[in-house]
Amino acid sequence: MRAIQVTEYGGSDNIEVVEQEKPEPGPGEVRIEVEAAGINFADIMQRRGHYPGGPDAPFVPGFEAAGTIDAVGEGVGIEVGERYVGMVGVGGYAEYAVTEADSLFPIPEGMSFAEAAGFPVQFLTAHNCLFEWGGLEEGESVLIQAAAGGVGTAAVQLADRAGAEVFGTASTQEKLDLAAELGCDHPINYTEEEFVEIVTEETDGVGVDLALDGVGDDVFSDCIRATKDFGRIVPYGAASGVPGTLDTSEMFFRNQSVIGYHLGRAMARKPQKVLEAVPDLTQGLTEGELEVVVGKTFALEDAREAHEYIEDRKSVGKVVLEP
């Protein structure tokens, strides 16, 4: 089979197409014939060697893969030929991928493979950060960084659907328009405006109840400033490449809470808490209340260009590889 391999840590030039043997599913596992593989910024962080606990190079990246079940291991009650999407950890950028059957989600009728590949990481992360971790309630306000990105487009829809007032940041008018279309009440162009000032003005100096940050660096500090007393901040990534830092003197004075979130570690240690989101997400996607925004697809062999596309901040919604 063809697969994409990161030969060594570093830039996108370390991405190559290779030929490998098909992986074989063990007990409790399935093999997916991959029709679409989701790309996440975490893949880029792994490629750079900046992802805590990430795989050693060389490796085949890819956290999620959608397709048809091609083979099953012992003890698996899933039929070959059924449509599923799964979180595979690594190995999704390939024509075949193996994962545990417990990590699979059936693909709703009418959903394409590309859309399915944009569901697990983005929507579980968004739902968990907003509700299971962030405790967002109807009538509250939330600030979402990168509101037109993969997690951002999911979070905007979910927050709007829950009756929250939504603030969202993005870098271009196209991205701001998309965020607004999905339910963002206050789209903010962070290249032209200070989002802390906008939030402060629109909330009469109070700040938002909840802020989600996947950027890190100074953005994280500004999220704290934009959050009200007794508010919550959920950091879930550091796309800037620089983790955020805490000024605890300000936080304890304002009685704020920071609740860290990492999907992979949470699934490994508290899967029941992560998966509390699934019934609500399944209902929303099945009934058409929620939309997986696929911004662009690339052929498998163009994985290098896909990474560069995301790193250049051109992406809107989910970017997907199609073998």
Short mmCIF file of N, CA, C and O in Angstrom, two decimals, residues 110-188:
data_model
loop_
_atom_site.label_atom_id
_atom_site.label_comp_id
_atom_site.label_asym_id
_atom_site.label_seq_id
_atom_site.Cartn_x
_atom_site.Cartn_y
_atom_site.Cartn_z
N GLY A 110 -25.60 9.55 4.37
CA GLY A 110 -25.56 10.84 3.68
C GLY A 110 -24.30 11.64 3.92
O GLY A 110 -24.07 12.65 3.24
N MET A 111 -23.47 11.23 4.88
CA MET A 111 -22.21 11.93 5.14
C MET A 111 -21.11 11.35 4.28
O MET A 111 -20.94 10.13 4.21
N SER A 112 -20.36 12.20 3.61
CA SER A 112 -19.26 11.73 2.77
C SER A 112 -18.09 11.28 3.64
O SER A 112 -17.99 11.61 4.82
N PHE A 113 -17.17 10.53 3.02
CA PHE A 113 -15.98 10.10 3.75
C PHE A 113 -15.13 11.31 4.17
O PHE A 113 -14.56 11.33 5.25
N ALA A 114 -15.05 12.32 3.30
CA ALA A 114 -14.27 13.52 3.63
C ALA A 114 -14.86 14.23 4.84
O ALA A 114 -14.14 14.68 5.74
N GLU A 115 -16.18 14.34 4.88
CA GLU A 115 -16.83 14.96 6.04
C GLU A 115 -16.61 14.12 7.29
O GLU A 115 -16.35 14.65 8.38
N ALA A 116 -16.71 12.81 7.14
CA ALA A 116 -16.52 11.92 8.29
C ALA A 116 -15.12 12.06 8.86
O ALA A 116 -14.93 12.03 10.08
N ALA A 117 -14.12 12.24 7.99
CA ALA A 117 -12.74 12.38 8.46
C ALA A 117 -12.53 13.68 9.22
O ALA A 117 -11.54 13.84 9.93
N GLY A 118 -13.46 14.61 9.10
CA GLY A 118 -13.37 15.87 9.83
C GLY A 118 -14.16 15.88 11.12
O GLY A 118 -14.23 16.90 11.80
N PHE A 119 -14.74 14.73 11.46
CA PHE A 119 -15.60 14.69 12.65
C PHE A 119 -14.89 14.38 13.96
O PHE A 119 -15.00 15.16 14.90
N PRO A 120 -14.16 13.26 14.11
CA PRO A 120 -13.77 12.83 15.46
C PRO A 120 -12.94 13.83 16.24
O PRO A 120 -13.33 14.25 17.34
N VAL A 121 -11.80 14.23 15.72
CA VAL A 121 -10.90 15.10 16.49
C VAL A 121 -11.52 16.47 16.69
O VAL A 121 -11.57 17.00 17.81
N GLN A 122 -12.01 17.08 15.60
CA GLN A 122 -12.52 18.44 15.70
C GLN A 122 -13.76 18.56 16.58
O GLN A 122 -13.83 19.40 17.47
N PHE A 123 -14.74 17.71 16.33
CA PHE A 123 -15.99 17.86 17.05
C PHE A 123 -15.91 17.36 18.49
O PHE A 123 -16.53 17.95 19.39
N LEU A 124 -15.17 16.30 18.74
CA LEU A 124 -14.98 15.88 20.13
C LEU A 124 -14.22 16.94 20.91
O LEU A 124 -14.57 17.28 22.05
N THR A 125 -13.16 17.48 20.31
CA THR A 125 -12.39 18.54 20.98
C THR A 125 -13.28 19.74 21.26
O THR A 125 -13.28 20.28 22.38
N ALA A 126 -14.02 20.20 20.26
CA ALA A 126 -14.87 21.37 20.44
C ALA A 126 -15.92 21.14 21.51
O ALA A 126 -16.13 21.99 22.40
N HIS A 127 -16.61 20.02 21.43
CA HIS A 127 -17.68 19.74 22.40
C HIS A 127 -17.12 19.60 23.80
O HIS A 127 -17.66 20.17 24.77
N ASN A 128 -16.04 18.85 23.94
CA ASN A 128 -15.44 18.68 25.26
C ASN A 128 -14.96 19.99 25.85
O ASN A 128 -15.21 20.28 27.03
N CYS A 129 -14.27 20.79 25.05
CA CYS A 129 -13.76 22.06 25.56
C CYS A 129 -14.89 23.01 25.98
O CYS A 129 -14.79 23.73 26.97
N LEU A 130 -15.96 23.00 25.20
CA LEU A 130 -17.09 23.88 25.52
C LEU A 130 -17.88 23.38 26.72
O LEU A 130 -18.21 24.17 27.63
N PHE A 131 -18.21 22.10 26.76
CA PHE A 131 -19.20 21.60 27.71
C PHE A 131 -18.63 20.70 28.79
O PHE A 131 -18.70 21.03 29.98
N GLU A 132 -18.06 19.55 28.42
CA GLU A 132 -17.58 18.62 29.44
C GLU A 132 -16.46 19.21 30.28
O GLU A 132 -16.35 18.94 31.47
N TRP A 133 -15.59 20.00 29.66
CA TRP A 133 -14.50 20.66 30.39
C TRP A 133 -14.87 22.10 30.74
O TRP A 133 -14.63 22.54 31.84
N GLY A 134 -15.41 22.84 29.77
CA GLY A 134 -15.65 24.27 29.96
C GLY A 134 -16.94 24.64 30.65
O GLY A 134 -17.09 25.78 31.11
N GLY A 135 -17.90 23.72 30.71
CA GLY A 135 -19.14 23.99 31.45
C GLY A 135 -20.00 25.08 30.86
O GLY A 135 -20.75 25.74 31.59
N LEU A 136 -19.95 25.29 29.55
CA LEU A 136 -20.73 26.36 28.93
C LEU A 136 -22.23 26.10 29.09
O LEU A 136 -22.70 24.99 28.87
N GLU A 137 -22.96 27.17 29.45
CA GLU A 137 -24.40 27.07 29.62
C GLU A 137 -25.12 28.10 28.74
O GLU A 137 -24.52 29.09 28.30
N GLU A 138 -26.38 27.84 28.50
CA GLU A 138 -27.20 28.76 27.71
C GLU A 138 -27.17 30.15 28.33
O GLU A 138 -27.26 30.31 29.54
N GLY A 139 -27.00 31.17 27.48
CA GLY A 139 -26.98 32.54 27.95
C GLY A 139 -25.60 33.05 28.31
O GLY A 139 -25.42 34.25 28.53
N GLU A 140 -24.60 32.16 28.35
CA GLU A 140 -23.23 32.60 28.64
C GLU A 140 -22.56 33.06 27.34
O GLU A 140 -23.09 32.91 26.24
N SER A 141 -21.36 33.60 27.49
CA SER A 141 -20.59 34.07 26.33
C SER A 141 -19.29 33.30 26.24
O SER A 141 -18.72 32.87 27.25
N VAL A 142 -18.81 33.11 24.99
CA VAL A 142 -17.60 32.33 24.77
C VAL A 142 -16.76 32.99 23.69
O VAL A 142 -17.28 33.53 22.72
N LEU A 143 -15.45 32.95 23.88
CA LEU A 143 -14.47 33.44 22.91
C LEU A 143 -13.76 32.24 22.31
O LEU A 143 -13.20 31.42 23.04
N ILE A 144 -13.77 32.16 20.97
CA ILE A 144 -13.18 31.03 20.26
C ILE A 144 -12.09 31.52 19.34
O ILE A 144 -12.36 32.31 18.41
N GLN A 145 -10.86 31.11 19.58
CA GLN A 145 -9.75 31.47 18.70
C GLN A 145 -9.80 30.62 17.43
O GLN A 145 -10.25 29.47 17.45
N ALA A 146 -9.30 31.18 16.31
CA ALA A 146 -9.29 30.47 15.02
C ALA A 146 -10.68 29.92 14.71
O ALA A 146 -10.87 28.74 14.47
N ALA A 147 -11.66 30.81 14.71
CA ALA A 147 -13.06 30.41 14.61
C ALA A 147 -13.42 29.81 13.26
O ALA A 147 -14.48 29.20 13.12
N ALA A 148 -12.57 29.97 12.24
CA ALA A 148 -12.84 29.39 10.93
C ALA A 148 -12.02 28.14 10.68
O ALA A 148 -12.05 27.59 9.58
N GLY A 149 -11.28 27.68 11.67
CA GLY A 149 -10.48 26.47 11.52
C GLY A 149 -11.31 25.22 11.80
O GLY A 149 -12.54 25.29 11.96
N GLY A 150 -10.65 24.08 11.87
CA GLY A 150 -11.36 22.82 12.08
C GLY A 150 -12.10 22.78 13.40
O GLY A 150 -13.32 22.58 13.44
N VAL A 151 -11.39 22.96 14.51
CA VAL A 151 -12.04 22.99 15.82
C VAL A 151 -12.93 24.21 15.93
O VAL A 151 -14.04 24.14 16.47
N GLY A 152 -12.47 25.33 15.38
CA GLY A 152 -13.23 26.57 15.49
C GLY A 152 -14.60 26.50 14.85
O GLY A 152 -15.60 26.94 15.44
N THR A 153 -14.69 25.96 13.63
CA THR A 153 -15.99 25.89 12.96
C THR A 153 -16.94 24.97 13.73
O THR A 153 -18.15 25.22 13.77
N ALA A 154 -16.41 23.91 14.32
CA ALA A 154 -17.24 23.03 15.14
C ALA A 154 -17.69 23.75 16.41
O ALA A 154 -18.86 23.70 16.79
N ALA A 155 -16.76 24.44 17.07
CA ALA A 155 -17.07 25.10 18.33
C ALA A 155 -18.08 26.23 18.15
O ALA A 155 -18.97 26.43 18.98
N VAL A 156 -17.95 26.99 17.07
CA VAL A 156 -18.90 28.08 16.81
C VAL A 156 -20.31 27.52 16.67
O VAL A 156 -21.27 28.03 17.26
N GLN A 157 -20.46 26.46 15.88
CA GLN A 157 -21.79 25.87 15.69
C GLN A 157 -22.36 25.33 17.00
O GLN A 157 -23.54 25.54 17.32
N LEU A 158 -21.54 24.63 17.75
CA LEU A 158 -22.01 24.03 18.99
C LEU A 158 -22.38 25.09 20.02
O LEU A 158 -23.40 24.97 20.71
N ALA A 159 -21.58 26.14 20.13
CA ALA A 159 -21.87 27.20 21.08
C ALA A 159 -23.13 27.96 20.71
O ALA A 159 -23.97 28.27 21.56
N ASP A 160 -23.28 28.26 19.42
CA ASP A 160 -24.49 28.95 18.95
C ASP A 160 -25.72 28.08 19.19
O ASP A 160 -26.76 28.57 19.63
N ARG A 161 -25.59 26.79 18.88
CA ARG A 161 -26.70 25.85 19.07
C ARG A 161 -27.11 25.76 20.54
O ARG A 161 -28.27 25.52 20.86
N ALA A 162 -26.15 25.98 21.45
CA ALA A 162 -26.43 25.90 22.89
C ALA A 162 -26.98 27.20 23.46
O ALA A 162 -27.27 27.28 24.66
N GLY A 163 -27.11 28.23 22.61
CA GLY A 163 -27.67 29.49 23.07
C GLY A 163 -26.67 30.43 23.71
O GLY A 163 -27.04 31.29 24.52
N ALA A 164 -25.39 30.29 23.34
CA ALA A 164 -24.35 31.18 23.87
C ALA A 164 -24.13 32.37 22.94
O ALA A 164 -24.42 32.30 21.74
N GLU A 165 -23.59 33.44 23.47
CA GLU A 165 -23.12 34.57 22.68
C GLU A 165 -21.68 34.27 22.26
O GLU A 165 -20.84 34.03 23.12
N VAL A 166 -21.42 34.29 20.96
CA VAL A 166 -20.15 33.77 20.45
C VAL A 166 -19.27 34.88 19.89
O VAL A 166 -19.69 35.63 18.99
N PHE A 167 -18.06 34.98 20.43
CA PHE A 167 -17.00 35.82 19.88
C PHE A 167 -16.00 34.90 19.20
O PHE A 167 -15.65 33.84 19.74
N GLY A 168 -15.51 35.28 18.01
CA GLY A 168 -14.56 34.44 17.32
C GLY A 168 -13.53 35.25 16.56
O GLY A 168 -13.86 36.30 16.01
N THR A 169 -12.29 34.77 16.53
CA THR A 169 -11.23 35.46 15.82
C THR A 169 -10.84 34.72 14.55
O THR A 169 -10.95 33.50 14.46
N ALA A 170 -10.42 35.48 13.55
CA ALA A 170 -9.92 34.93 12.29
C ALA A 170 -9.08 36.01 11.61
O ALA A 170 -9.07 37.16 12.04
N SER A 171 -8.40 35.62 10.51
CA SER A 171 -7.41 36.53 9.91
C SER A 171 -7.82 37.15 8.59
O SER A 171 -7.14 38.07 8.12
N THR A 172 -8.89 36.68 7.97
CA THR A 172 -9.32 37.23 6.68
C THR A 172 -10.82 37.42 6.66
O THR A 172 -11.55 36.83 7.46
N GLN A 173 -11.29 38.23 5.72
CA GLN A 173 -12.72 38.46 5.62
C GLN A 173 -13.46 37.17 5.25
O GLN A 173 -14.58 36.94 5.73
N GLU A 174 -12.86 36.36 4.39
CA GLU A 174 -13.48 35.08 4.03
C GLU A 174 -13.72 34.22 5.27
O GLU A 174 -14.80 33.64 5.44
N LYS A 175 -12.73 34.15 6.13
CA LYS A 175 -12.87 33.35 7.33
C LYS A 175 -13.89 33.96 8.30
O LYS A 175 -14.67 33.24 8.93
N LEU A 176 -13.89 35.28 8.40
CA LEU A 176 -14.86 35.95 9.27
C LEU A 176 -16.28 35.72 8.78
O LEU A 176 -17.20 35.50 9.58
N ASP A 177 -16.47 35.78 7.46
CA ASP A 177 -17.80 35.54 6.89
C ASP A 177 -18.27 34.12 7.18
O ASP A 177 -19.45 33.90 7.49
N LEU A 178 -17.36 33.15 7.08
CA LEU A 178 -17.72 31.77 7.37
C LEU A 178 -18.12 31.63 8.84
O LEU A 178 -19.14 31.00 9.16
N ALA A 179 -17.33 32.21 9.73
CA ALA A 179 -17.64 32.13 11.17
C ALA A 179 -19.01 32.73 11.46
O ALA A 179 -19.80 32.17 12.23
N ALA A 180 -19.29 33.86 10.82
CA ALA A 180 -20.59 34.51 11.03
C ALA A 180 -21.73 33.64 10.51
O ALA A 180 -22.78 33.50 11.15
N GLU A 181 -21.51 33.03 9.37
CA GLU A 181 -22.53 32.15 8.78
C GLU A 181 -22.83 30.97 9.69
O GLU A 181 -23.97 30.49 9.76
N LEU A 182 -21.82 30.49 10.41
CA LEU A 182 -21.99 29.34 11.29
C LEU A 182 -22.56 29.70 12.66
O LEU A 182 -22.89 28.80 13.43
N GLY A 183 -22.67 31.01 12.95
CA GLY A 183 -23.28 31.41 14.21
C GLY A 183 -22.45 32.29 15.11
O GLY A 183 -22.83 32.53 16.26
N CYS A 184 -21.33 32.80 14.61
CA CYS A 184 -20.49 33.70 15.42
C CYS A 184 -21.12 35.09 15.45
O CYS A 184 -21.29 35.72 14.41
N ASP A 185 -21.47 35.56 16.63
CA ASP A 185 -22.13 36.87 16.78
C ASP A 185 -21.17 38.03 16.61
O ASP A 185 -21.57 39.11 16.17
N HIS A 186 -19.91 37.81 16.97
CA HIS A 186 -18.92 38.90 16.95
C HIS A 186 -17.63 38.40 16.27
O HIS A 186 -16.67 38.03 16.95
N PRO A 187 -17.59 38.36 14.94
CA PRO A 187 -16.35 37.97 14.25
C PRO A 187 -15.31 39.09 14.38
O PRO A 187 -15.62 40.26 14.13
N ILE A 188 -14.08 38.73 14.74
CA ILE A 188 -13.03 39.71 15.00
C ILE A 188 -11.82 39.39 14.15
O ILE A 188 -11.29 38.28 14.23
#
